[in-house]
Coordinates of C-alpha atoms in Angstrom, one line a residue:
Chain A
X1 CA 20.1 11.4 36.1
X2 CA 21.2 14.2 38.0
X3 CA 21.9 16.2 35.1
X4 CA 18.3 16.4 34.2
X5 CA 17.8 18.8 36.9
X6 CA 19.8 21.4 35.1
X7 CA 17.8 21.4 32.4
X8 CA 15.1 24.6 32.1
X9 CA 11.6 23.8 32.1
X10 CA 11.2 25.2 29.0
X11 CA 13.8 22.9 27.9
X12 CA 11.7 20.1 28.8
X13 CA 8.7 21.4 27.4
X14 CA 10.9 21.7 24.0
X15 CA 12.1 18.6 24.0
X16 CA 8.5 17.2 24.5
X17 CA 7.5 19.3 21.6
X18 CA 10.6 18.3 19.2
X19 CA 13.4 16.4 20.5
X20 CA 11.5 13.3 21.5
X21 CA 8.3 14.0 20.1
X22 CA 6.3 10.3 20.6
X23 CA 4.8 10.6 17.3
X24 CA 7.3 11.9 15.0
X25 CA 10.8 11.5 16.8
X26 CA 9.5 8.1 19.1
X27 CA 7.2 6.6 16.4
X28 CA 5.2 5.4 19.5
X29 CA 1.5 5.3 20.2
X30 CA 0.9 5.3 16.6
X31 CA -2.6 3.4 16.9
X32 CA -4.4 6.3 18.2
X33 CA -2.7 8.7 15.8
X34 CA -4.0 6.7 13.1
X35 CA -7.4 6.0 14.3
X36 CA -8.8 9.2 15.7
X37 CA -7.2 11.4 13.4
X38 CA -9.5 11.5 10.8
X39 CA -11.3 14.9 11.8
X40 CA -9.3 17.9 13.2
X41 CA -11.8 18.0 16.5
X42 CA -11.2 14.2 17.3
X43 CA -7.4 14.7 17.1
X44 CA -7.6 17.8 19.4
X45 CA -9.5 16.2 21.8
X46 CA -7.6 13.2 21.9
X47 CA -4.5 15.3 22.2
X48 CA -5.8 17.2 25.2
X49 CA -7.0 13.9 26.9
X50 CA -3.5 12.6 26.4
X51 CA -2.2 16.0 27.7
X52 CA -3.9 15.8 30.8
X53 CA -3.3 12.0 31.5
X54 CA 0.3 12.5 30.9
X55 CA 0.6 15.8 33.1
X56 CA -1.4 13.9 35.8
X57 CA 0.2 10.9 36.1
X58 CA 4.0 12.4 35.9
X59 CA 3.5 14.5 38.7
X60 CA 1.5 11.5 40.9
X61 CA 4.3 8.9 39.9
X62 CA 6.7 11.5 40.8
X63 CA 5.3 12.7 44.3
X64 CA 4.9 8.7 45.0
X65 CA 8.1 7.9 43.6
X66 CA 9.8 7.1 47.1
X67 CA 7.2 5.3 48.4
X68 CA 6.6 2.5 45.3
X69 CA 8.7 -0.5 45.4
X70 CA 10.8 -0.8 42.4
X71 CA 10.0 -4.7 42.0
X72 CA 6.2 -3.7 41.7
X73 CA 6.8 -0.2 39.8
X74 CA 5.1 -1.3 36.5
X75 CA 1.8 -2.5 37.9
X76 CA 1.7 0.6 40.6
X77 CA 2.1 2.9 37.1
X78 CA -0.7 1.0 35.6
X79 CA -3.1 1.4 38.3
X80 CA -2.1 5.3 38.6
X81 CA -2.4 5.4 34.8
X82 CA -5.8 3.6 34.9
X83 CA -6.8 5.7 37.7
X84 CA -6.2 9.1 35.5
X85 CA -7.8 7.7 32.3
X86 CA -10.9 6.9 34.3
X87 CA -11.0 10.2 35.6
X88 CA -10.5 11.6 31.5
X89 CA -13.1 9.2 30.5
X90 CA -15.8 10.2 32.9
X91 CA -15.0 13.5 32.5
X92 CA -15.6 13.3 28.7
X93 CA -18.5 10.9 28.7
X94 CA -20.0 13.7 30.8
X95 CA -19.2 17.3 29.0
X96 CA -18.2 16.0 25.6
X97 CA -20.9 13.5 24.4
X98 CA -20.7 13.6 20.9
X99 CA -17.2 13.1 20.4
X100 CA -16.9 10.8 23.2
X101 CA -19.4 8.2 21.1
X102 CA -17.0 8.4 18.6
X103 CA -13.8 8.0 20.2
X104 CA -14.8 6.9 23.6
X105 CA -12.8 3.3 23.2
X106 CA -9.4 5.4 22.3
X107 CA -10.1 7.2 25.3
X108 CA -9.9 4.4 27.1
X109 CA -7.0 2.8 25.5
X110 CA -4.7 5.6 26.5
X111 CA -4.2 3.2 29.7
X112 CA -1.8 1.2 27.2
X113 CA -0.1 3.9 25.6
X114 CA 3.3 3.3 25.7
X115 CA 4.0 6.9 25.7
X116 CA 2.7 7.6 29.0
X117 CA 4.3 4.6 30.7
X118 CA 7.6 5.4 29.3
X119 CA 7.5 8.8 30.4
X120 CA 6.6 7.6 34.1
X121 CA 9.1 4.7 33.9
X122 CA 12.1 7.1 32.7
X123 CA 11.4 10.4 33.8
X124 CA 8.7 11.1 36.7
X125 CA 10.2 7.9 38.7
X126 CA 13.6 10.0 39.0
X127 CA 12.9 13.3 38.8
X128 CA 11.3 15.9 41.0
X129 CA 7.9 16.9 40.9
X130 CA 8.3 20.2 39.3
X131 CA 10.3 18.9 36.2
X132 CA 8.3 15.9 36.0
X133 CA 5.0 18.3 35.6
X134 CA 6.9 20.3 32.9
X135 CA 8.0 17.1 31.0
X136 CA 4.5 15.4 31.0
X137 CA 3.2 18.8 29.7
X138 CA 5.9 19.0 27.2
X139 CA 5.2 15.2 25.9
X140 CA 1.3 15.8 26.2
X141 CA 1.7 19.2 24.2
X142 CA 4.2 17.2 21.3
X143 CA 1.5 14.3 21.3
X144 CA -1.2 16.9 21.0
X145 CA 1.0 18.8 18.5
X146 CA 1.4 15.5 16.2
X147 CA -2.1 14.7 16.4
X148 CA -3.5 18.1 15.0
X149 CA -1.2 18.7 12.5
X150 CA -1.9 15.1 11.3
X151 CA -6.1 15.3 11.5
X152 CA -5.9 18.7 9.8
X153 CA -4.3 17.3 6.7
X154 CA -6.1 14.0 6.7
X155 CA -9.7 15.9 7.4
X156 CA -8.8 18.7 4.9
X157 CA -7.7 16.1 2.1
X158 CA -10.3 13.4 3.3
X159 CA -13.4 15.2 3.8
X160 CA -12.6 18.7 2.4
X161 CA -13.5 20.3 5.8
X162 CA -11.5 21.9 8.6
X163 CA -13.1 21.3 12.3
X164 CA -16.5 20.4 10.3
X165 CA -16.6 23.2 8.3
X166 CA -16.3 23.1 4.5
X167 CA -13.3 24.3 2.5
X168 CA -13.9 22.7 -0.6
X169 CA -17.0 21.2 -1.9
X170 CA -15.8 17.6 -2.7
X171 CA -13.5 14.9 -1.3
X172 CA -10.1 15.4 -2.7
X173 CA -8.6 12.3 -1.6
X174 CA -10.7 10.0 0.2
X175 CA -7.7 7.4 0.8
X176 CA -6.4 10.1 3.5
X177 CA -9.5 9.2 5.5
X178 CA -8.4 5.3 5.6
X179 CA -6.1 3.7 7.9
X180 CA -3.2 4.0 4.9
X181 CA -4.1 7.2 4.8
X182 CA -3.2 7.8 8.2
X183 CA 0.2 5.7 7.8
X184 CA 0.8 7.9 4.8
X185 CA 0.4 11.2 6.7
X186 CA 2.4 10.1 9.7
X187 CA 5.0 9.1 7.5
X188 CA 5.5 12.2 5.3
X189 CA 4.9 14.6 8.2
X190 CA 8.0 12.8 10.2
X191 CA 10.1 13.2 6.8
X192 CA 9.0 16.6 6.8
X193 CA 10.4 17.1 10.5
X194 CA 13.6 14.9 10.3
X195 CA 14.3 17.4 6.8
X196 CA 13.8 20.7 9.1
X197 CA 16.0 18.9 12.0
X198 CA 18.8 17.9 9.5
X199 CA 18.7 21.2 7.2
X200 CA 18.0 23.9 10.0
X201 CA 19.4 22.4 13.3
X202 CA 22.3 20.5 12.0
X203 CA 20.5 17.1 13.3
X204 CA 20.3 13.7 12.5
X205 CA 17.1 13.1 11.6
X206 CA 14.7 10.3 13.6
X207 CA 17.7 7.9 13.6
X208 CA 19.8 10.2 15.6
X209 CA 16.8 11.0 17.9
X210 CA 19.1 9.9 20.8
X211 CA 21.4 12.6 20.6
X212 CA 19.0 15.2 21.4
Chain B
X1 CA 58.4 -11.2 -25.3
X2 CA 57.5 -14.7 -25.1
X3 CA 55.7 -14.7 -21.8
X4 CA 53.4 -11.8 -23.1
X5 CA 52.4 -13.7 -25.9
X6 CA 51.6 -16.8 -23.5
X7 CA 49.8 -14.6 -21.1
X8 CA 47.2 -13.8 -24.0
X9 CA 46.6 -17.5 -24.8
X10 CA 45.2 -18.1 -21.6
X11 CA 42.6 -15.6 -20.4
X12 CA 42.0 -15.8 -16.6
X13 CA 38.7 -14.1 -15.6
X14 CA 36.0 -14.1 -12.8
X15 CA 32.7 -15.7 -14.1
X16 CA 29.9 -15.2 -15.6
X17 CA 31.8 -16.4 -18.8
X18 CA 29.3 -16.4 -21.1
X19 CA 26.8 -13.4 -21.4
X20 CA 23.5 -13.7 -22.6
X21 CA 22.1 -11.2 -25.2
X22 CA 19.3 -10.2 -23.0
X23 CA 19.2 -7.1 -21.1
X24 CA 16.6 -5.3 -18.7
X25 CA 16.2 -2.9 -21.3
X26 CA 15.2 -5.5 -24.3
X27 CA 13.1 -7.5 -21.9
X28 CA 11.1 -3.9 -20.9
X29 CA 10.6 -2.8 -24.4
X30 CA 9.5 -6.3 -25.7
X31 CA 6.9 -6.5 -23.0
X32 CA 5.8 -3.2 -23.9
X33 CA 5.5 -4.4 -27.4
X34 CA 3.3 -7.4 -26.2
X35 CA 0.9 -5.4 -24.8
X36 CA 0.2 -3.3 -27.8
X37 CA -2.4 -5.5 -29.6
X38 CA -4.4 -5.5 -26.4
X39 CA -3.9 -1.6 -26.0
X40 CA -5.2 -1.2 -29.7
X41 CA -8.1 -3.3 -28.9
X42 CA -9.2 -1.0 -25.9
X43 CA -8.7 1.9 -28.3
X44 CA -10.9 0.1 -30.9
X45 CA -13.7 -0.5 -28.2
X46 CA -13.3 2.7 -26.3
X47 CA -12.2 5.5 -28.7
X48 CA -9.1 7.6 -28.4
X49 CA -9.7 8.8 -24.7
X50 CA -8.4 5.3 -23.9
X51 CA -5.4 6.1 -25.8
X52 CA -5.6 9.5 -24.1
X53 CA -5.3 8.1 -20.8
X54 CA -2.8 5.5 -21.3
X55 CA -0.6 7.8 -22.8
X56 CA -1.2 10.5 -20.2
X57 CA 0.0 7.5 -17.3
X58 CA 3.1 6.9 -19.3
X59 CA 4.2 10.4 -19.9
X60 CA 3.6 10.8 -16.0
X61 CA 5.3 7.6 -14.6
X62 CA 8.3 8.4 -16.9
X63 CA 8.2 12.1 -15.7
X64 CA 7.8 10.9 -12.4
X65 CA 10.9 8.3 -12.5
X66 CA 13.1 11.2 -13.8
X67 CA 11.9 13.7 -11.0
X68 CA 12.7 11.5 -8.3
X69 CA 15.8 10.0 -9.9
X70 CA 16.9 13.8 -10.4
X71 CA 16.1 14.6 -6.7
X72 CA 18.0 11.6 -5.0
X73 CA 20.7 12.0 -7.3
X74 CA 20.5 8.8 -9.1
X75 CA 21.4 7.8 -12.5
X76 CA 18.6 8.6 -14.8
X77 CA 17.0 5.3 -16.5
X78 CA 13.8 6.6 -18.2
X79 CA 15.0 4.7 -21.0
X80 CA 15.2 1.5 -20.0
X81 CA 11.4 1.2 -20.5
X82 CA 10.4 -0.2 -17.0
X83 CA 8.7 3.3 -16.3
X84 CA 7.2 3.1 -19.8
X85 CA 5.9 -0.4 -18.6
X86 CA 4.5 0.7 -15.4
X87 CA 2.7 3.6 -17.0
X88 CA 1.5 1.4 -19.8
X89 CA 0.4 -1.2 -17.3
X90 CA -1.5 1.3 -15.4
X91 CA -3.2 2.8 -18.2
X92 CA -4.6 -0.6 -19.3
X93 CA -5.8 -1.2 -16.1
X94 CA -7.8 2.0 -15.9
X95 CA -11.2 3.0 -17.1
X96 CA -11.3 4.8 -20.2
X97 CA -13.6 7.2 -18.9
X98 CA -10.9 8.3 -16.4
X99 CA -10.7 11.8 -15.7
X100 CA -7.1 13.4 -16.0
X101 CA -5.9 13.6 -12.7
X102 CA -6.3 9.6 -12.1
X103 CA -3.5 8.7 -14.1
X104 CA -1.3 11.4 -13.3
X105 CA -1.7 10.4 -9.7
X106 CA -1.9 6.7 -10.2
X107 CA 1.2 6.8 -12.2
X108 CA 2.9 9.1 -9.5
X109 CA 2.4 6.7 -6.7
X110 CA 3.5 3.9 -8.7
X111 CA 6.8 4.7 -9.8
X112 CA 7.5 7.7 -7.5
X113 CA 6.3 5.7 -4.1
X114 CA 6.1 2.1 -4.8
X115 CA 9.6 2.2 -7.2
X116 CA 11.8 4.7 -6.2
X117 CA 11.3 5.0 -2.6
X118 CA 12.4 1.4 -2.3
X119 CA 15.1 1.9 -3.9
X120 CA 14.4 1.5 -7.9
X121 CA 14.0 -1.1 -10.3
X122 CA 14.8 -4.8 -8.7
X123 CA 13.9 -3.6 -5.1
X124 CA 10.1 -2.7 -5.0
X125 CA 8.1 -5.2 -2.6
X126 CA 5.0 -4.6 -4.4
X127 CA 3.8 -4.4 -8.4
X128 CA 3.9 -0.5 -9.1
X129 CA 1.1 -0.6 -11.4
X130 CA -0.8 -2.3 -9.0
X131 CA -0.2 -0.2 -6.4
X132 CA -1.3 2.8 -8.1
X133 CA -4.0 1.4 -9.2
X134 CA -4.9 0.5 -6.0
X135 CA -4.5 3.9 -4.6
X136 CA -6.9 5.7 -7.2
X137 CA -9.4 2.9 -6.7
X138 CA -9.6 3.9 -3.2
X139 CA -9.4 7.2 -3.4
X140 CA -11.9 7.8 -6.4
X141 CA -13.7 4.9 -6.4
X142 CA -16.8 6.1 -8.6
X143 CA -14.8 7.5 -11.0
X144 CA -13.0 4.0 -11.1
X145 CA -15.8 2.2 -11.5
X146 CA -17.5 4.1 -14.3
X147 CA -17.3 1.9 -17.1
X148 CA -18.6 2.8 -20.6
X149 CA -20.2 0.2 -23.2
X150 CA -17.6 -0.3 -25.9
X151 CA -19.0 1.2 -29.2
X152 CA -15.9 0.3 -31.4
X153 CA -16.7 4.3 -32.5
X154 CA -12.9 6.2 -32.4
X155 CA -14.7 9.1 -30.5
X156 CA -16.8 7.1 -28.1
X157 CA -18.2 10.6 -26.6
X158 CA -22.0 9.3 -26.3
X159 CA -20.8 6.0 -24.8
X160 CA -23.7 5.0 -22.2
X161 CA -22.4 3.5 -18.6
X162 CA -22.7 0.1 -17.8
X163 CA -21.4 -2.6 -15.5
X164 CA -18.8 -4.9 -16.1
X165 CA -19.6 -8.9 -16.6
X166 CA -18.1 -9.5 -13.3
X167 CA -20.4 -7.0 -12.0
X168 CA -23.3 -8.1 -13.3
X169 CA -22.6 -11.6 -12.2
X170 CA -22.0 -10.5 -8.8
X171 CA -25.0 -8.3 -8.4
X172 CA -27.8 -9.6 -10.5
X173 CA -26.3 -13.2 -11.5
X174 CA -25.6 -15.1 -14.4
X175 CA -29.6 -14.9 -15.9
X176 CA -28.9 -11.0 -16.3
X177 CA -25.6 -11.8 -17.9
X178 CA -27.0 -14.0 -20.3
X179 CA -30.2 -11.8 -21.1
X180 CA -27.7 -8.9 -22.3
X181 CA -25.2 -11.2 -24.1
X182 CA -28.1 -13.5 -25.6
X183 CA -26.7 -17.2 -25.6
X184 CA -23.9 -18.4 -24.0
X185 CA -21.9 -19.1 -26.7
X186 CA -22.2 -15.4 -27.6
X187 CA -21.1 -14.2 -24.2
X188 CA -18.1 -16.2 -24.7
X189 CA -17.0 -15.0 -27.9
X190 CA -17.5 -11.4 -27.1
X191 CA -16.0 -11.8 -23.9
X192 CA -12.9 -13.5 -25.8
X193 CA -12.6 -10.8 -28.0
X194 CA -13.1 -7.8 -25.4
X195 CA -16.3 -6.6 -26.5
X196 CA -17.6 -5.7 -23.3
X197 CA -17.3 -3.2 -20.3
X198 CA -14.2 -3.0 -18.2
X199 CA -10.5 -1.6 -17.8
X200 CA -9.5 -0.5 -21.3
X201 CA -6.9 -3.0 -21.6
X202 CA -8.2 -5.8 -20.1
X203 CA -11.1 -6.8 -22.2
X204 CA -9.9 -8.2 -25.0
X205 CA -8.6 -11.8 -24.1
X206 CA -7.4 -12.7 -27.8
X207 CA -5.1 -9.6 -27.9
X208 CA -3.4 -10.3 -24.4
X209 CA -3.2 -14.0 -25.3
X210 CA -1.1 -12.8 -28.5
X211 CA 1.1 -10.8 -26.4
X212 CA 1.6 -13.6 -23.8
X213 CA 2.6 -16.0 -26.6
X214 CA 5.3 -13.6 -27.5
X215 CA 6.6 -13.5 -24.1
X216 CA 6.5 -17.4 -23.3
X217 CA 7.9 -17.9 -26.6
X218 CA 11.0 -15.7 -26.0
X219 CA 11.0 -17.2 -22.6
X220 CA 10.6 -14.1 -21.0
X221 CA 7.9 -15.8 -18.5
X222 CA 7.4 -19.5 -17.9
X223 CA 3.9 -21.1 -17.7
X224 CA 4.5 -21.5 -14.0
X225 CA 2.6 -18.3 -12.4
X226 CA 0.3 -17.9 -15.0
X227 CA -1.0 -21.3 -15.5
X228 CA -1.2 -21.8 -11.9
X229 CA -3.1 -19.2 -11.4
X230 CA -5.6 -19.6 -14.1
X231 CA -5.9 -23.0 -13.0
X232 CA -7.1 -22.6 -9.7
X233 CA -9.1 -19.7 -10.7
X234 CA -10.9 -22.5 -12.8
X235 CA -11.5 -25.0 -10.3
X236 CA -12.6 -22.6 -7.8
X237 CA -15.2 -21.1 -9.9
X238 CA -16.2 -24.5 -11.2
X239 CA -16.5 -25.8 -7.4
X240 CA -17.8 -22.9 -5.8
X241 CA -19.1 -20.7 -8.4
X242 CA -23.0 -22.2 -9.1
X243 CA -26.1 -20.7 -8.0
X244 CA -29.3 -22.2 -7.5
X245 CA -31.3 -19.8 -9.9
X246 CA -34.6 -19.8 -7.5
X247 CA -33.2 -19.7 -4.3
X248 CA -29.7 -18.3 -4.5
X249 CA -28.0 -20.9 -2.7
X250 CA -24.6 -22.5 -3.5
X251 CA -24.9 -25.3 -5.4
X252 CA -21.1 -27.4 -5.7
X253 CA -19.6 -28.1 -8.9
X254 CA -21.9 -26.0 -10.9
X255 CA -20.2 -22.8 -11.7
X256 CA -19.1 -21.6 -15.2
X257 CA -15.3 -21.5 -15.2
X258 CA -15.3 -20.0 -18.5
X259 CA -16.8 -16.9 -17.4
X260 CA -14.3 -16.1 -15.0
X261 CA -11.3 -17.0 -16.8
X262 CA -12.1 -14.6 -19.7
X263 CA -13.8 -11.6 -17.9
X264 CA -12.2 -9.1 -15.4
X265 CA -8.6 -8.9 -15.4
X266 CA -7.5 -12.3 -14.8
X267 CA -5.3 -12.8 -18.4
X268 CA -3.8 -9.2 -18.4
X269 CA -2.9 -9.9 -14.4
X270 CA -1.9 -13.3 -14.7
X271 CA 0.3 -13.2 -17.6
X272 CA 1.6 -9.5 -17.3
X273 CA 1.7 -8.9 -13.6
X274 CA 1.8 -11.8 -11.7
X275 CA 4.7 -12.4 -13.5
X276 CA 7.0 -9.2 -12.6
X277 CA 10.8 -10.5 -12.0
X278 CA 11.2 -8.1 -8.9
X279 CA 7.9 -8.8 -7.1
X280 CA 7.3 -13.0 -7.7
X281 CA 9.0 -15.9 -6.3
X282 CA 12.2 -16.9 -8.4
X283 CA 11.7 -20.5 -7.3
X284 CA 9.9 -22.3 -10.1
X285 CA 8.0 -24.4 -7.0
X286 CA 7.5 -21.2 -5.3
X287 CA 5.7 -19.8 -8.4
X288 CA 3.3 -22.0 -8.3
X289 CA 2.6 -21.6 -4.8
X290 CA 2.1 -17.8 -5.8
X291 CA -0.2 -18.4 -8.8
X292 CA -2.0 -20.9 -6.7
X293 CA -2.4 -18.0 -3.7
X294 CA -3.3 -15.4 -6.1
X295 CA -6.1 -17.5 -8.0
X296 CA -7.2 -18.4 -4.4
X297 CA -7.5 -14.6 -3.1
X298 CA -9.0 -13.5 -6.7
X299 CA -11.9 -16.3 -6.6
X300 CA -12.2 -15.5 -2.7
X301 CA -12.9 -11.9 -3.5
X302 CA -14.9 -12.1 -6.5
X303 CA -17.3 -14.5 -4.6
X304 CA -17.4 -13.2 -1.1
X305 CA -16.0 -9.8 -1.2
X306 CA -17.0 -6.4 -1.6
X307 CA -15.4 -5.9 -5.0
X308 CA -16.3 -7.7 -8.1
X309 CA -12.7 -8.3 -9.0
X310 CA -10.1 -9.3 -7.0
X311 CA -7.2 -10.0 -9.5
X312 CA -5.2 -6.8 -8.1
X313 CA -5.6 -7.4 -4.7
X314 CA -4.6 -11.2 -5.1
X315 CA -1.2 -10.1 -6.6
X316 CA -0.6 -7.4 -4.3
X317 CA -1.2 -9.5 -1.4
X318 CA 1.0 -12.5 -2.7
X319 CA 3.7 -9.9 -3.5
X320 CA 3.6 -9.9 0.2
X321 CA 4.6 -13.7 0.5
X322 CA 7.2 -13.7 -1.9
X323 CA 9.9 -13.2 0.5
X324 CA 8.9 -16.1 2.5
X325 CA 8.1 -18.5 -0.2
X326 CA 11.6 -17.7 -1.7
X327 CA 13.4 -18.4 1.8
X328 CA 11.7 -21.3 2.4
X329 CA 12.2 -23.1 -1.0
X330 CA 15.7 -22.0 -1.8
X331 CA 17.6 -25.1 -3.5
X332 CA 20.0 -26.6 -0.8
X333 CA 23.6 -26.7 -1.8
X334 CA 24.5 -30.5 -2.7
X335 CA 25.5 -32.2 0.4
X336 CA 24.0 -29.6 2.6
X337 CA 23.0 -30.6 6.3
X338 CA 20.9 -28.4 8.2
X339 CA 22.3 -27.3 11.7
X340 CA 20.7 -29.0 14.4
X341 CA 18.8 -26.7 16.5
X342 CA 19.3 -26.2 20.1
X343 CA 22.9 -28.3 21.6

């Protein structure tokens, strides 16, 4: 894993945003990506919460990586993650009440996100603090980006609004608000990003994600 | 020279040695023809816009098939009648008042997403026409549940909206239904002819049965799925369909199976959609299980669910089980011994 150190911080962020995007590339943490993305506001707040938790968890794990016994690392990671999730949860409960009422459950569920534990285990546990922080920012931004794009289309097509403001007076495609529509949105956007990757960057699409 | 002649006398080839005259194209077009009586009745009862909705469905289904096959660089197979059949079936499952975007979107979802994206004819998991209908029903629930009274006038412009018999049965009960149709015999007769509100091609039981008879006679479909489907519905309707008119409580063995058999999309679904070769089990025993499962889910939705009609969801849900049923009921080769687990 030594070569990771030579990668610039910008590359780490780009990797999180595109190369190993949680939703469109890894296809993990799809449950929140479908559950909370019925409105742009919720998608954005959820993404912001994950960005914060991911960054702080990566920093903490990286700081503590020499003190954690490898045998019990996963429980320790879980404790760290749940600590930061509690911070996020309480902060949102205090300052964003309306949104918290709608998605409080999913904020608590961040504890169980595969993407956060995976980065703690795969990256922060093996790298220094600064690269770990940028990896967390990249991964969090990638997740947020995905959620914002998904919820933008779902809110626009399902409700005819964006961030609560009316764009068209009808509800063009009600199905987009249902979980079915969420999967449609994720699938179509995934295909779109694969197409861009194959067409303009000579990639292999999500199937070749390991090569990035 | 002698050797060459002898070679010709003995033809060595791989099986199959006997070929049937039947082909996908021929079967598909026969099914299309078998559906025409019901479509004719739909146009007769709901006016020319029923024909318009169906035609729009067929055109968009064929256009979707052509578009996807062109984009994917596959062979264009729009003349084999399968896209035509999907469009026709979808059209017959729509209300005659459906606005123009419903047939177009429904056909696109049915053919492009459900069929072509999974690999084309023979590879789809779900019945394309039903997925198309499920999509438009969920997306535009109001337009999809606005039914008009059959007028038997060609234009049908001033038709009144009303509920389907199953909707009335569910919301207001049998008494209300009898009040509208008069006597019970009259109700049966009207349902049998198709003089009732509903999707444009599902109402006329007699016309559908004529089409089903053609398919059964030609042996394009067998009795297994339709009859186990209808039988299960009838038994369950008889056992659990009865209600005490005063208290509204369930009375066992007092239901009316005929109303349930003759209304909704049951006949159309059982004979024309639950018998789709691609999405149902091929094993006979499995087909009976498939039919019983369809019947169970249909009656569960009709009696307890949120929708008045459940044939569509029943067939789609049982489509999911098709691979499971087929795998477990596969005919074992003669003398086959199952490998022992473990050691």
